Structure formats: C-alpha cells, structure tokens
Short mmCIF file of C-alpha atoms in Angstrom, two decimals:
data_model
loop_
_atom_site.label_atom_id
_atom_site.label_comp_id
_atom_site.label_asym_id
_atom_site.label_seq_id
_atom_site.Cartn_x
_atom_site.Cartn_y
_atom_site.Cartn_z
CA UNK G 1 13.79 -22.94 40.79
CA UNK G 2 14.06 -23.25 37.00
CA UNK G 3 17.48 -24.06 35.73
CA UNK G 4 19.63 -21.13 34.74
CA UNK G 5 23.12 -22.05 33.65
CA UNK G 6 24.59 -18.59 33.92
CA UNK G 7 26.36 -19.18 37.18
CA UNK G 8 27.75 -22.58 36.27
CA UNK G 9 31.15 -23.25 34.75
CA UNK G 10 31.34 -22.54 31.03
CA UNK G 11 32.30 -25.68 29.10
CA UNK G 12 33.44 -23.62 26.10
CA UNK G 13 36.63 -22.81 28.02
CA UNK G 14 37.66 -26.45 27.46
CA UNK G 15 38.09 -25.76 23.73
CA UNK G 16 41.20 -24.18 22.20
CA UNK G 17 41.16 -20.40 22.66
CA UNK G 18 42.13 -19.60 19.07
CA UNK G 19 38.77 -19.15 17.31
CA UNK G 20 39.74 -20.91 14.08
CA UNK G 21 40.94 -23.94 16.09
CA UNK G 22 37.80 -23.75 18.22
CA UNK G 23 35.52 -24.07 15.21
CA UNK G 24 37.67 -26.82 13.75
CA UNK G 25 37.59 -28.75 17.03
CA UNK G 26 33.81 -28.47 17.34
CA UNK G 27 33.26 -29.45 13.73
CA UNK G 28 35.57 -32.47 14.14
CA UNK G 29 33.94 -33.77 17.30
CA UNK G 30 30.42 -33.24 15.96
CA UNK G 31 31.26 -34.95 12.68
CA UNK G 32 32.82 -37.93 14.49
CA UNK G 33 29.67 -38.26 16.59
CA UNK G 34 27.49 -38.21 13.52
CA UNK G 35 25.74 -34.98 14.59
CA UNK G 36 26.74 -32.90 11.59
CA UNK G 37 27.65 -33.63 7.98
CA UNK G 38 30.35 -31.29 6.59
CA UNK G 39 28.61 -31.40 3.21
CA UNK G 40 25.52 -29.87 4.83
CA UNK G 41 27.72 -27.08 6.20
CA UNK G 42 29.00 -26.41 2.67
CA UNK G 43 25.41 -26.22 1.50
CA UNK G 44 24.47 -23.69 4.21
CA UNK G 45 27.49 -21.53 3.38
CA UNK G 46 26.74 -21.67 -0.35
CA UNK G 47 23.16 -20.57 0.34
CA UNK G 48 24.19 -17.40 2.16
CA UNK G 49 27.21 -16.64 -0.01
CA UNK G 50 25.49 -17.13 -3.35
CA UNK G 51 21.72 -17.53 -3.17
CA UNK G 52 20.22 -15.36 -0.43
CA UNK G 53 21.28 -11.72 -0.13
CA UNK G 54 20.24 -8.08 -0.38
CA UNK G 55 19.31 -8.31 -4.07
CA UNK G 56 16.17 -10.14 -2.84
CA UNK G 57 15.18 -7.10 -0.80
CA UNK G 58 16.07 -4.76 -3.67
CA UNK G 59 13.72 -6.76 -5.89
CA UNK G 60 10.88 -6.20 -3.41
CA UNK G 61 11.64 -2.47 -3.15
CA UNK G 62 11.86 -1.99 -6.93
CA UNK G 63 8.48 -3.64 -7.38
CA UNK G 64 6.95 -1.51 -4.65
CA UNK G 65 8.26 1.64 -6.34
CA UNK G 66 6.89 0.56 -9.70
CA UNK G 67 3.49 -0.79 -8.65
CA UNK G 68 1.25 1.05 -6.14
CA UNK G 69 -1.01 -1.97 -5.67
CA UNK G 70 1.98 -4.17 -4.88
CA UNK G 71 3.26 -1.53 -2.46
CA UNK G 72 -0.09 -1.30 -0.67
CA UNK G 73 -0.21 -5.09 -0.31
CA UNK G 74 3.40 -5.17 0.90
CA UNK G 75 2.80 -2.56 3.61
CA UNK G 76 -0.41 -4.33 4.64
CA UNK G 77 0.87 -7.94 4.77
CA UNK G 78 4.54 -8.32 3.87
CA UNK G 79 4.62 -12.04 4.76
CA UNK G 80 2.10 -12.91 2.06
CA UNK G 81 3.79 -10.75 -0.56
CA UNK G 82 7.40 -11.82 0.01
CA UNK G 83 6.34 -15.48 0.32
CA UNK G 84 4.80 -15.25 -3.12
CA UNK G 85 8.14 -13.96 -4.43
CA UNK G 86 9.96 -16.92 -2.83
CA UNK G 87 11.58 -14.83 -0.11
CA UNK G 88 10.15 -16.45 2.98
CA UNK G 89 12.48 -18.37 5.30
CA UNK G 90 14.68 -18.57 8.35
CA UNK G 91 14.92 -15.25 10.22
CA UNK G 92 12.20 -13.74 8.05
CA UNK G 93 9.13 -15.56 9.31
CA UNK G 94 7.30 -12.40 10.38
CA UNK G 95 8.11 -9.53 8.04
CA UNK G 96 6.98 -5.93 8.36
CA UNK G 97 7.94 -3.31 5.75
CA UNK G 98 8.11 0.32 6.91
CA UNK G 99 7.99 3.15 4.41
CA UNK G 100 10.24 6.19 4.44
CA UNK G 101 8.54 9.49 3.62
CA UNK G 102 9.51 13.14 3.74
CA UNK G 103 8.04 13.17 7.27
CA UNK G 104 9.48 9.94 8.72
CA UNK G 105 12.79 8.14 8.20
CA UNK G 106 12.93 4.55 9.48
CA UNK G 107 16.01 2.71 10.74
CA UNK G 108 16.33 -0.87 12.00
CA UNK G 109 18.56 -2.19 14.79
CA UNK G 110 18.69 -5.09 17.22
CA UNK G 111 20.14 -3.74 20.47
CA UNK G 112 19.96 -7.11 22.24
CA UNK G 113 21.59 -9.31 19.60
CA UNK G 114 21.60 -9.09 15.79
CA UNK G 115 18.07 -9.86 14.49
CA UNK G 116 17.89 -9.12 10.78
CA UNK G 117 15.68 -10.15 7.81
CA UNK G 118 17.89 -12.89 6.35
CA UNK G 119 15.69 -14.01 3.42
CA UNK G 120 15.59 -10.44 2.10
CA UNK G 121 19.04 -9.12 3.06
CA UNK G 122 21.23 -12.17 3.70
CA UNK G 123 23.42 -12.36 6.77
CA UNK G 124 23.96 -9.03 8.53
CA UNK G 125 27.04 -6.88 7.82
CA UNK G 126 29.72 -6.53 10.48
CA UNK G 127 28.66 -3.01 11.46
CA UNK G 128 25.04 -4.09 12.08
CA UNK G 129 26.33 -6.61 14.64
CA UNK G 130 28.82 -4.18 16.17
CA UNK G 131 28.56 -2.85 19.71
CA UNK G 132 28.74 0.70 18.31
CA UNK G 133 25.66 0.31 16.13
CA UNK G 134 23.68 -1.65 18.72
CA UNK G 135 24.49 0.89 21.43
CA UNK G 136 24.10 4.12 19.46
CA UNK G 137 21.32 3.60 16.90
CA UNK G 138 18.53 4.02 19.46
CA UNK G 139 20.06 6.99 21.30
CA UNK G 140 21.64 9.00 18.49
CA UNK G 141 20.38 7.73 15.15
CA UNK G 142 21.26 10.98 13.39
CA UNK G 143 24.89 10.77 14.45
CA UNK G 144 24.93 7.15 13.26
CA UNK G 145 23.48 8.27 9.93
CA UNK G 146 26.28 10.85 9.75
CA UNK G 147 28.77 7.95 9.99
CA UNK G 148 27.17 6.74 6.74
CA UNK G 149 27.32 10.21 5.21
CA UNK G 150 23.57 10.76 5.50
CA UNK G 151 22.00 14.00 6.73
CA UNK G 152 18.21 14.21 7.05
CA UNK G 153 16.15 17.39 6.70
CA UNK G 154 15.47 19.02 10.07
CA UNK G 155 11.72 18.41 9.76
CA UNK G 156 12.05 14.67 9.15
CA UNK G 157 11.42 12.53 12.26
CA UNK G 158 13.45 9.37 12.84
CA UNK G 159 11.80 6.13 13.88
CA UNK G 160 14.27 3.48 15.05
CA UNK G 161 12.84 -0.04 15.10
CA UNK G 162 14.53 -2.18 17.77
CA UNK G 163 13.96 -5.80 16.70
CA UNK G 164 13.24 -7.22 20.15
CA UNK G 165 10.95 -10.06 18.99
CA UNK G 166 10.80 -12.40 15.97
CA UNK G 167 9.32 -9.68 13.76
CA UNK G 168 11.84 -8.57 11.12
CA UNK G 169 11.75 -5.11 9.58
CA UNK G 170 12.69 -3.92 6.11
CA UNK G 171 12.83 -0.23 5.23
CA UNK G 172 11.21 0.85 1.98
CA UNK G 173 13.38 3.81 0.92
CA UNK G 174 11.94 6.86 -0.86
CA UNK G 175 12.07 6.50 -4.60
CA UNK G 176 14.67 8.95 -5.92
CA UNK G 177 13.85 11.72 -8.35
CA UNK G 178 14.92 11.03 -11.90
CA UNK G 179 14.11 7.30 -11.68
CA UNK G 180 10.77 7.61 -13.53
CA UNK G 181 11.86 5.92 -16.74
CA UNK G 182 13.71 2.99 -15.18
CA UNK G 183 12.69 -0.64 -15.51
CA UNK G 184 12.87 -3.06 -12.56
CA UNK G 185 16.56 -3.94 -13.01
CA UNK G 186 17.51 -0.26 -13.16
CA UNK G 187 15.48 0.50 -10.04
CA UNK G 188 17.08 -2.41 -8.17
CA UNK G 189 20.51 -0.92 -8.82
CA UNK G 190 19.47 2.14 -6.80
CA UNK G 191 18.60 0.07 -3.71
CA UNK G 192 21.54 -0.71 -1.44
CA UNK G 193 21.48 -3.08 1.51
CA UNK G 194 22.15 -0.13 3.82
CA UNK G 195 19.14 1.75 2.42
CA UNK G 196 16.88 -1.17 3.36
CA UNK G 197 18.22 -1.05 6.94
CA UNK G 198 17.62 2.70 6.95
CA UNK G 199 21.28 3.74 7.10
CA UNK G 200 21.41 5.09 3.55
CA UNK G 201 19.08 6.73 1.06
CA UNK G 202 18.31 5.24 -2.32
CA UNK G 203 20.91 5.99 -4.95
CA UNK G 204 20.38 8.55 -7.70
CA UNK G 205 20.13 7.44 -11.34
CA UNK D 1 19.89 -5.22 36.50
CA UNK D 2 20.32 -6.38 32.94
CA UNK D 3 23.04 -8.42 31.27
CA UNK D 4 26.02 -7.37 29.20
CA UNK D 5 24.27 -7.88 25.85
CA UNK D 6 21.69 -5.19 26.66
CA UNK D 7 23.70 -2.27 25.27
CA UNK D 8 21.10 0.03 23.69
CA UNK D 9 21.93 3.64 24.61
CA UNK D 10 25.39 2.85 25.99
CA UNK D 11 28.12 5.50 25.60
CA UNK D 12 31.69 5.12 24.44
CA UNK D 13 31.56 2.60 21.59
CA UNK D 14 32.98 4.87 18.90
CA UNK D 15 32.00 5.23 15.26
CA UNK D 16 29.98 2.80 13.14
CA UNK D 17 32.19 1.66 10.27
CA UNK D 18 30.22 1.07 7.04
CA UNK D 19 31.30 -1.74 4.74
CA UNK D 20 30.72 -2.88 1.18
CA UNK D 21 27.70 -5.01 0.40
CA UNK D 22 29.79 -7.93 -0.86
CA UNK D 23 31.67 -8.40 2.42
CA UNK D 24 30.01 -11.26 4.25
CA UNK D 25 32.68 -12.77 6.46
CA UNK D 26 35.90 -11.41 7.95
CA UNK D 27 37.81 -14.65 8.52
CA UNK D 28 37.90 -18.09 6.92
CA UNK D 29 36.38 -19.70 9.99
CA UNK D 30 33.36 -17.37 10.15
CA UNK D 31 31.22 -19.17 7.55
CA UNK D 32 32.11 -22.47 9.20
CA UNK D 33 31.00 -21.12 12.60
CA UNK D 34 27.73 -19.95 11.11
CA UNK D 35 27.08 -23.28 9.41
CA UNK D 36 28.00 -25.46 12.41
CA UNK D 37 25.62 -23.44 14.57
CA UNK D 38 22.74 -23.67 12.10
CA UNK D 39 23.31 -27.38 11.51
CA UNK D 40 23.31 -28.09 15.26
CA UNK D 41 20.05 -26.16 15.60
CA UNK D 42 18.44 -28.84 13.47
CA UNK D 43 19.10 -31.45 16.16
CA UNK D 44 16.11 -29.99 18.01
CA UNK D 45 17.88 -29.74 21.37
CA UNK D 46 17.03 -26.08 21.91
CA UNK D 47 14.89 -23.27 20.59
CA UNK D 48 15.98 -19.77 19.52
CA UNK D 49 15.31 -18.33 22.98
CA UNK D 50 17.46 -20.95 24.70
CA UNK D 51 20.27 -20.24 22.25
CA UNK D 52 20.02 -16.46 22.71
CA UNK D 53 20.13 -16.91 26.46
CA UNK D 54 23.23 -19.08 26.15
CA UNK D 55 25.03 -16.24 24.33
CA UNK D 56 23.83 -13.68 26.85
CA UNK D 57 24.99 -15.90 29.70
CA UNK D 58 28.62 -15.81 28.63
CA UNK D 59 30.74 -14.15 31.28
CA UNK D 60 30.58 -10.37 30.68
CA UNK D 61 34.33 -10.27 30.10
CA UNK D 62 34.05 -12.97 27.42
CA UNK D 63 31.00 -11.35 25.82
CA UNK D 64 32.89 -8.07 25.51
CA UNK D 65 36.14 -9.51 24.14
CA UNK D 66 34.71 -12.21 21.86
CA UNK D 67 33.96 -11.34 18.26
CA UNK D 68 30.48 -12.10 16.97
CA UNK D 69 31.06 -15.66 15.84
CA UNK D 70 33.26 -16.41 18.86
CA UNK D 71 30.17 -15.72 20.96
CA UNK D 72 28.24 -18.13 18.77
CA UNK D 73 30.89 -20.83 19.14
CA UNK D 74 31.21 -20.44 22.90
CA UNK D 75 27.44 -20.55 23.42
CA UNK D 76 27.15 -23.53 21.09
CA UNK D 77 29.78 -25.48 23.02
CA UNK D 78 28.01 -24.63 26.29
CA UNK D 79 24.64 -25.72 24.90
CA UNK D 80 25.97 -28.98 23.48
CA UNK D 81 27.37 -29.93 26.89
CA UNK D 82 24.32 -28.65 28.80
CA UNK D 83 22.00 -30.77 26.68
CA UNK D 84 24.24 -33.84 26.88
CA UNK D 85 24.92 -33.94 23.12
CA UNK D 86 28.66 -33.76 23.87
CA UNK D 87 30.54 -34.41 27.09
CA UNK D 88 32.95 -31.98 28.67
CA UNK D 89 35.59 -34.67 28.24
CA UNK D 90 34.97 -34.80 24.48
CA UNK D 91 35.40 -31.03 24.25
CA UNK D 92 38.61 -31.19 26.24
CA UNK D 93 40.00 -34.12 24.20
CA UNK D 94 38.91 -32.72 20.84
CA UNK D 95 37.47 -36.04 19.77
CA UNK D 96 34.32 -38.10 20.14
CA UNK D 97 34.34 -40.92 22.67
CA UNK D 98 31.10 -42.53 21.47
CA UNK D 99 28.46 -42.35 18.75
CA UNK D 100 25.43 -40.21 19.45
CA UNK D 101 21.84 -41.47 19.53
CA UNK D 102 20.93 -38.09 18.05
CA UNK D 103 22.73 -38.87 14.79
CA UNK D 104 19.39 -39.79 13.20
CA UNK D 105 18.42 -36.12 13.46
CA UNK D 106 21.53 -34.89 11.65
CA UNK D 107 20.89 -32.24 9.01
CA UNK D 108 21.55 -33.87 5.64
CA UNK D 109 22.92 -31.83 2.70
CA UNK D 110 19.81 -32.48 0.66
CA UNK D 111 17.56 -31.09 3.41
CA UNK D 112 19.36 -27.76 3.90
CA UNK D 113 17.38 -25.74 1.36
CA UNK D 114 14.05 -26.92 2.73
CA UNK D 115 15.03 -26.34 6.36
CA UNK D 116 16.22 -22.78 5.68
CA UNK D 117 13.12 -22.03 3.59
CA UNK D 118 10.79 -23.36 6.29
CA UNK D 119 12.21 -21.24 9.11
CA UNK D 120 10.72 -21.32 12.60
CA UNK D 121 7.67 -19.11 12.96
CA UNK D 122 7.03 -17.78 16.50
CA UNK D 123 3.32 -16.96 16.19
CA UNK D 124 1.01 -19.24 18.15
CA UNK D 125 -2.63 -19.37 19.17
CA UNK D 126 -3.08 -17.90 22.64
CA UNK D 127 -5.79 -17.68 25.24
CA UNK D 128 -4.37 -14.39 26.50
CA UNK D 129 -6.60 -11.56 25.24
CA UNK D 130 -5.01 -8.48 23.68
CA UNK D 131 -5.49 -5.82 26.35
CA UNK D 132 -4.34 -2.99 24.10
CA UNK D 133 -5.20 -1.55 20.71
CA UNK D 134 -3.28 0.81 18.42
CA UNK D 135 -3.30 4.30 19.92
CA UNK D 136 -3.49 3.12 23.53
CA UNK D 137 -1.02 4.55 26.02
CA UNK D 138 0.95 1.99 28.02
CA UNK D 139 3.59 1.91 30.71
CA UNK D 140 6.49 -0.47 30.15
CA UNK D 141 7.64 -2.67 33.04
CA UNK D 142 10.06 -0.76 35.24
CA UNK D 143 12.80 -3.40 35.36
CA UNK D 144 14.44 -5.15 32.41
CA UNK D 145 14.46 -8.52 34.12
CA UNK D 146 12.79 -11.89 33.83
CA UNK D 147 10.04 -11.90 36.49
CA UNK D 148 10.02 -15.70 36.92
CA UNK D 149 13.66 -16.73 36.65
CA UNK D 150 16.24 -14.62 38.49
CA UNK D 151 18.90 -13.60 35.99
CA UNK D 152 16.82 -15.19 33.25
CA UNK D 153 16.18 -14.17 29.68
CA UNK D 154 14.00 -11.26 28.69
CA UNK D 155 13.61 -9.14 25.55
CA UNK D 156 12.87 -5.91 27.36
CA UNK D 157 15.89 -3.60 26.95
CA UNK D 158 16.97 -1.57 29.95
CA UNK D 159 16.69 1.76 28.10
CA UNK D 160 12.92 1.32 27.63
CA UNK D 161 12.13 -0.06 31.09
CA UNK D 162 9.66 2.14 32.94
CA UNK D 163 8.93 4.38 29.96
CA UNK D 164 5.55 5.45 28.66
CA UNK D 165 4.70 4.27 25.18
CA UNK D 166 1.95 4.14 22.58
CA UNK D 167 0.73 0.98 20.88
CA UNK D 168 1.43 1.18 17.14
CA UNK D 169 0.30 -2.26 16.03
CA UNK D 170 -0.63 -5.71 17.24
CA UNK D 171 1.52 -8.47 15.70
CA UNK D 172 -0.72 -11.32 16.88
CA UNK D 173 0.34 -13.73 19.63
CA UNK D 174 3.94 -14.92 19.84
CA UNK D 175 5.99 -17.29 21.98
CA UNK D 176 7.11 -15.54 25.19
CA UNK D 177 10.94 -15.67 25.28
CA UNK D 178 11.04 -15.19 29.07
CA UNK D 179 9.35 -18.59 29.40
CA UNK D 180 10.61 -20.40 26.32
CA UNK D 181 14.29 -19.65 27.04
CA UNK D 182 14.01 -21.64 30.26
CA UNK D 183 11.99 -24.51 28.77
CA UNK D 184 8.95 -23.47 30.80
CA UNK D 185 6.62 -23.63 27.81
CA UNK D 186 5.86 -21.30 24.94
CA UNK D 187 3.29 -19.28 26.91
CA UNK D 188 2.28 -17.29 23.81
CA UNK D 189 0.75 -13.88 24.40
CA UNK D 190 -0.08 -10.79 22.34
CA UNK D 191 2.93 -8.95 20.93
CA UNK D 192 2.80 -5.26 20.08
CA UNK D 193 4.97 -2.67 18.37
CA UNK D 194 5.23 0.08 21.00
CA UNK D 195 6.43 3.60 20.19
CA UNK D 196 8.49 5.39 22.81
CA UNK D 197 9.45 9.04 22.39
CA UNK D 198 13.16 9.82 22.41
CA UNK D 199 12.44 12.74 24.76
CA UNK D 200 11.00 10.28 27.31
CA UNK D 201 14.03 7.98 27.46
CA UNK D 202 17.14 10.06 26.77
CA UNK D 203 18.48 13.04 28.68
CA UNK D 204 19.79 14.51 25.42
CA UNK D 205 17.46 13.45 22.62
CA UNK D 206 18.60 14.43 19.14
CA UNK D 207 15.21 15.69 17.96
CA UNK D 208 11.82 16.26 19.64
CA UNK D 209 9.97 14.16 17.05
CA UNK D 210 12.21 11.09 17.12
CA UNK D 211 10.91 7.74 18.40
CA UNK D 212 12.14 4.25 19.15
CA UNK D 213 9.77 1.38 18.38
CA UNK D 214 10.10 -1.88 20.31
CA UNK D 215 8.26 -5.18 19.99
CA UNK D 216 6.95 -5.94 23.48
CA UNK D 217 4.76 -8.70 24.92
CA UNK D 218 1.50 -8.07 26.74
CA UNK D 219 2.95 -9.01 30.14
CA UNK D 220 5.69 -6.37 29.74
CA UNK D 221 3.01 -3.67 29.65
CA UNK D 222 0.49 -2.00 31.94
CA UNK D 223 -2.20 0.53 31.03
CA UNK D 224 -0.55 3.96 30.89
#
C-alpha cells in the first residue's frame, strides 16, 4: 500500500502553538541546519511585496482593451503573450484568459486550496483564500458578487472557473464606456485586482 | 468521502469580506511563513501535489481552526520530518542537532529571482490519448476520492462528482496529482476544462444559465 501519512502523528504539534513563534522556530532550526538563508527569505518577500502584483495583470488587460490583435493573441495563447511581457513565473505556468461579455461574466475560485495567477496578480488577497469564498463562489456566485457590491444584468450568465489543476485563470473585464480616449496608464487605473478575479467590474473613467 | 479542504458548495460560512488591493499580509509573521515555505520547496524534497496533500491531511479540527499560513507552517513541519530533513527531536527542541547534507541545495539570495521566474510547469508528454474533444458530453467520476490510494489526494471536488459535463477545451497533458502526490510517478494524462451546469449540481441554482468550469483529468471522466 502506498504511503499515506494522514493517519500518522502530526509532527507540527511539537512546535510552539503560537503561530509567530512557530514560524520563528522553524526558520531558526532550518537556518542552523543550513537549509535556508534568511537573506533569500527577504528576497522572496521583497519580490511579492514590491515587484510582482496586480499592476502586471492590469497592464495585460489595458493592452488587450487597446489592441484587438493583442487581445486575440492573448485569448488564443496567454502563455506566449504574458511571457513576452515578462509575466511568466511561479503559479502562472499555464495561463488562460477568459473574456467577460454582455452575455457571460467569468469568476475565478479555487475551492480546494488557493490557486491563483501569482505572476499577474501577486499573492492572493485574504478573502480569496477564505472558507466563505471557497465554499460559496461555485454555489451562489451572484450572492458573492453582491458582497462586492456588484449586480449583473438578469440575462448575463455566470461562469465560475474552479482552478482544480495547474491552469491559472485571469478575467478580462469589459472595457467601460467613456474610456475611449485613454492611454495605457489611464486604462490600467480602471482595472482592479478584484475585476481580474471576476469579483468586480472595471472602474469608470 | 472527501477531506475537510473540499468545501465548494458548503453552507454556513458567512459573507465574503472584500479588502483593499494593497493589503498583502495580516500579521508580521505571514510573509516569513510564505518565504520559508517557498525556500524549502527549493530543496527538491517534494512536489506541489505532495505539499497540497500535506495541508489537506491536517486533522480536520486543525484545518478548520488554523489560519491560512498556519496551515502552511503545520504542513511544512510535517513534510520536513516525513522527508527526514528535520528530526522530530529538532522540532521539539527548537534547534538543530546536526548539519544537513541537503545544505548544498539551499536557495541562495541571488537565485531567488530566477527560481520564481522559472516556476514549475505541469505539462508533460503523455502516451494517454485524449478521448474527448470540445463539445463532447462526459460523466464525471461518482466519488471524489483517489482510486489508488485510500484517503489519498485527488483534485476532483465533491460537488462535481457524478455530474454530467461538457468538454470546453483540452489543456494538453498534465501531471496527474492523484499519482504524483503519493510519489507514484507523474502519470501525465490529458487535462480538460469541463463545464457543468449549475442546475445539474445544486438544488437551488441561482440562474438557469450559470455554469461551473473545472479542470479535470481524463481518468476522472467517462463518456456521457
């Protein structure tokens, strides 16, 4: 029988129960053993606090709104397009972009854990990882949207993408009316993180 | 019977609380927990499926009461002991009792950017033919369980088990988590986006046109 450790004792209970002390204890032991370098941890934190975040995704969306050829390529093969923009990486190895229209509104969830397109959106917000979102998004997406203050037209269908594999989804929101004259930077300002998860609409100029 | 992490469709969790885009962490130790976990991943002792299964295998009571990064920390500690990288005694004492032969694999600060940029793609060549094409009707496996390992890892959520669906797209062939999580090989097979109608899985669907799309492996599916 293959090994399954679920019914064995859980070694984590040997660590302090206070989470801050837990992390500190693990970091200390691992550093002493030479298995981690605290400077590498600083580097990882700096990457996700300052370098990789939802402005990457907003850049992709703004370009798709402005350039129909770019948009067609993005919807056809997002990996190639975002790689070219420098937005390929961990937790975004297999990207698919889904387009919102008047007929279909897309939302993304991971009911089983917290899968999320890190290179385009950064690390997921607390609510995306919450039990409430994971439990409810698939069963009552419209009530979840209401929690965000969003109401869809009655004739718009909702498609909820449950990220059960290593494919990561990004929602391409509908371009808002009145944004015709805006340059890329102005368009990016209309694209929130939540809109690219499908829990908000694009902002209005 | 599925595990505690499989919560899609569950009742009683209350409202979703939106938050500002700039909020990334909710405690000082959160970024540290994230970074320790990612750095340990570089040691090559486990793959993403093994690490997911470790989180899912936390006792249900712990899974429910632990915050997000507490789950990460608990699963990381369990994995480090399971793989022999740390001893239970070292965890209990809070200090190392010996150097590790794995130190040569330590993630160095200068390598972080490249490691994060490289990622870990899950697509693989496969000898398993794609049985389905977009538009085909399929029936999803009736039980959300690993068919090889009792209580093992699977990525089929309970709410979709047994439902009829329609193939939307073929993603190519990907590592099969049900095998990979138990170190039984990557066993790559075709992976599809499968559309399931809300009216077919919920007693009280919100709208007749709504759908849930899941990414499901070939062996999770039968012709519908």
